[in-house]
Amino acid sequence: MENDSFFEKVYMVARLVPKGRITSYGAIAEYLGSKGSARMVGWAMNKSHFQKEYVPAHRVVNRFGLLSGKHHFGGSDIMRQLLESEGVEVANDQILNFETHFWNPSKEL
DNA sequence: TTGCTGACCGACG
DNA sequence: CCGTCGGCCAGCA
């Protein structure tokens, strides 16, 4: 749209993630055309809390389905509870049936 | 301005 | 199998 910033695109894709679905940093980066920019995606998530519009950063995890960013939600169980409230099973900071919940932007969009 | 860092990923030895 | 390094882009001292 208007904002072609890398970050804005990241937020846009993150908000498009359906409830109960999960995507990975790498998947978003790849969708944006910068596969190697997975780190920037995580960084964008860090800033996501400052955005006016809510960004479901809890639906974005690393390629292993690990809640790598759970520590950035203000608590260690916030992210897990958010995911479980959406029907996503989480155990030991890892998403169960990750493949089933996985949502690929390049494929779905 | 330069340089380091960061919620990552893949390649290499 | 495990440790290390490069790449990508933006923010901050």
Short mmCIF file of C-alpha atoms (C1' of nucleotides) in Angstrom, two decimals:
data_model
loop_
_atom_site.label_atom_id
_atom_site.label_comp_id
_atom_site.label_asym_id
_atom_site.label_seq_id
_atom_site.Cartn_x
_atom_site.Cartn_y
_atom_site.Cartn_z
CA MET A 1 0.00 0.00 0.00
CA GLU A 2 1.36 3.38 0.99
CA ASN A 3 3.97 2.26 3.41
CA ASP A 4 6.48 0.17 1.58
CA SER A 5 8.69 0.03 4.62
CA PHE A 6 9.94 -3.39 5.45
CA PHE A 7 8.52 -3.10 8.93
CA GLU A 8 5.08 -2.03 7.74
CA LYS A 9 4.90 -5.03 5.49
CA VAL A 10 5.86 -7.26 8.37
CA TYR A 11 3.06 -5.85 10.50
CA MET A 12 0.62 -6.21 7.64
CA VAL A 13 1.41 -9.87 7.12
CA ALA A 14 1.40 -10.53 10.85
CA ARG A 15 -2.12 -9.12 11.15
CA LEU A 16 -3.25 -11.28 8.25
CA VAL A 17 -2.37 -14.42 10.14
CA PRO A 18 -5.70 -16.15 10.87
CA LYS A 19 -6.65 -16.94 14.44
CA GLY A 20 -5.32 -20.28 15.50
CA ARG A 21 -2.66 -20.19 12.81
CA ILE A 22 1.07 -19.70 13.11
CA THR A 23 3.76 -18.46 10.79
CA SER A 24 7.50 -18.09 11.04
CA TYR A 25 9.88 -15.16 10.77
CA GLY A 26 11.54 -16.75 7.78
CA ALA A 27 8.20 -17.30 6.03
CA ILE A 28 7.30 -13.63 6.38
CA ALA A 29 10.74 -12.53 5.27
CA GLU A 30 10.54 -14.81 2.29
CA TYR A 31 7.11 -13.48 1.40
CA LEU A 32 8.50 -9.95 1.53
CA GLY A 33 11.19 -10.98 -0.90
CA SER A 34 14.01 -10.87 1.61
CA LYS A 35 14.54 -14.34 2.86
CA GLY A 36 17.72 -13.34 4.67
CA SER A 37 15.88 -10.62 6.56
CA ALA A 38 14.30 -12.97 9.05
CA ARG A 39 16.10 -11.11 11.81
CA MET A 40 14.43 -7.88 10.79
CA VAL A 41 11.05 -9.55 11.11
CA GLY A 42 11.80 -10.40 14.72
CA TRP A 43 12.98 -6.87 15.25
CA ALA A 44 9.83 -5.48 13.74
CA MET A 45 7.88 -7.59 16.20
CA ASN A 46 9.85 -5.98 18.98
CA LYS A 47 8.59 -2.62 17.80
CA SER A 48 5.12 -3.99 17.19
CA HIS A 49 4.12 -3.13 20.75
CA PHE A 50 4.56 0.54 19.91
CA GLN A 51 2.26 0.34 16.91
CA LYS A 52 -1.20 1.82 17.24
CA GLU A 53 -2.82 -1.17 15.64
CA TYR A 54 -2.58 -4.47 17.41
CA VAL A 55 -0.11 -6.94 15.98
CA PRO A 56 -0.56 -10.63 16.86
CA ALA A 57 3.13 -11.21 17.35
CA HIS A 58 2.32 -14.34 19.31
CA ARG A 59 1.35 -15.98 16.03
CA VAL A 60 4.87 -15.50 14.77
CA VAL A 61 7.52 -17.93 15.91
CA ASN A 62 10.77 -19.32 14.62
CA ARG A 63 10.92 -22.15 12.09
CA PHE A 64 10.96 -24.75 14.89
CA GLY A 65 7.70 -23.51 16.36
CA LEU A 66 9.52 -22.37 19.47
CA LEU A 67 8.18 -19.33 21.31
CA SER A 68 11.46 -17.50 20.95
CA GLY A 69 9.78 -14.15 21.54
CA LYS A 70 7.67 -15.11 24.51
CA HIS A 71 10.01 -13.24 26.78
CA HIS A 72 9.11 -10.01 25.01
CA PHE A 73 5.43 -10.14 25.85
CA GLY A 74 6.02 -8.80 29.32
CA GLY A 75 5.75 -12.25 30.82
CA SER A 76 6.89 -15.78 30.16
CA ASP A 77 3.41 -17.29 29.87
CA ILE A 78 1.53 -14.50 28.09
CA MET A 79 2.41 -15.76 24.65
CA ARG A 80 1.55 -19.34 25.52
CA GLN A 81 -1.82 -18.38 26.97
CA LEU A 82 -2.66 -16.25 23.96
CA LEU A 83 -1.92 -19.15 21.66
CA GLU A 84 -3.85 -21.66 23.73
CA SER A 85 -6.83 -19.29 23.88
CA GLU A 86 -6.85 -19.47 20.09
CA GLY A 87 -6.80 -23.24 20.02
CA VAL A 88 -3.09 -23.70 19.55
CA GLU A 89 -1.51 -26.32 21.75
CA VAL A 90 1.74 -25.27 23.34
CA ALA A 91 4.07 -27.37 25.42
CA ASN A 92 7.45 -26.48 26.81
CA ASP A 93 7.55 -23.22 24.85
CA GLN A 94 6.96 -25.12 21.65
CA ILE A 95 3.90 -25.33 19.38
CA LEU A 96 2.47 -28.81 19.00
CA ASN A 97 1.50 -29.95 15.51
CA PHE A 98 3.35 -26.95 14.17
CA GLU A 99 2.91 -28.12 10.60
CA THR A 100 -0.86 -28.23 11.07
CA HIS A 101 -1.08 -24.70 12.49
CA PHE A 102 1.50 -23.30 10.11
CA TRP A 103 0.31 -20.54 7.80
CA ASN A 104 2.45 -19.70 4.81
CA PRO A 105 1.80 -16.16 3.45
CA SER A 106 3.46 -16.97 0.14
CA LYS A 107 1.06 -19.86 -0.22
CA GLU A 108 -2.11 -18.44 1.28
CA LEU A 109 -1.89 -14.96 -0.19
"C1'" DT B 1 29.67 8.54 10.84
"C1'" DT B 2 31.10 3.95 12.40
"C1'" DG B 3 30.04 -0.11 14.51
"C1'" DC B 4 27.40 -3.30 17.26
"C1'" DT B 5 23.22 -5.71 18.10
"C1'" DG B 6 18.85 -8.18 17.42
"C1'" DA B 7 12.04 -12.34 18.90
"C1'" DC B 8 16.39 -15.68 12.43
"C1'" DC B 9 17.98 -19.06 8.79
"C1'" DG B 10 20.98 -21.67 6.09
"C1'" DA B 11 25.56 -23.03 4.72
"C1'" DC B 12 30.14 -24.76 5.85
"C1'" DG B 13 33.96 -27.39 8.15
"C1'" DC C 1 26.92 -33.80 15.51
"C1'" DC C 2 28.36 -29.23 16.87
"C1'" DG C 3 30.28 -24.70 16.61
"C1'" DT C 4 30.94 -20.68 13.67
"C1'" DC C 5 29.94 -17.30 10.15
"C1'" DG C 6 27.59 -14.56 6.68
"C1'" DG C 7 23.42 -12.17 5.11
"C1'" DC C 8 19.67 -9.25 5.51
"C1'" DC C 9 17.80 -4.07 7.41
"C1'" DA C 10 16.94 -0.77 10.97
"C1'" DG C 11 17.84 1.59 15.46
"C1'" DC C 12 20.96 3.48 18.79
"C1'" DA C 13 25.44 4.94 21.51
#
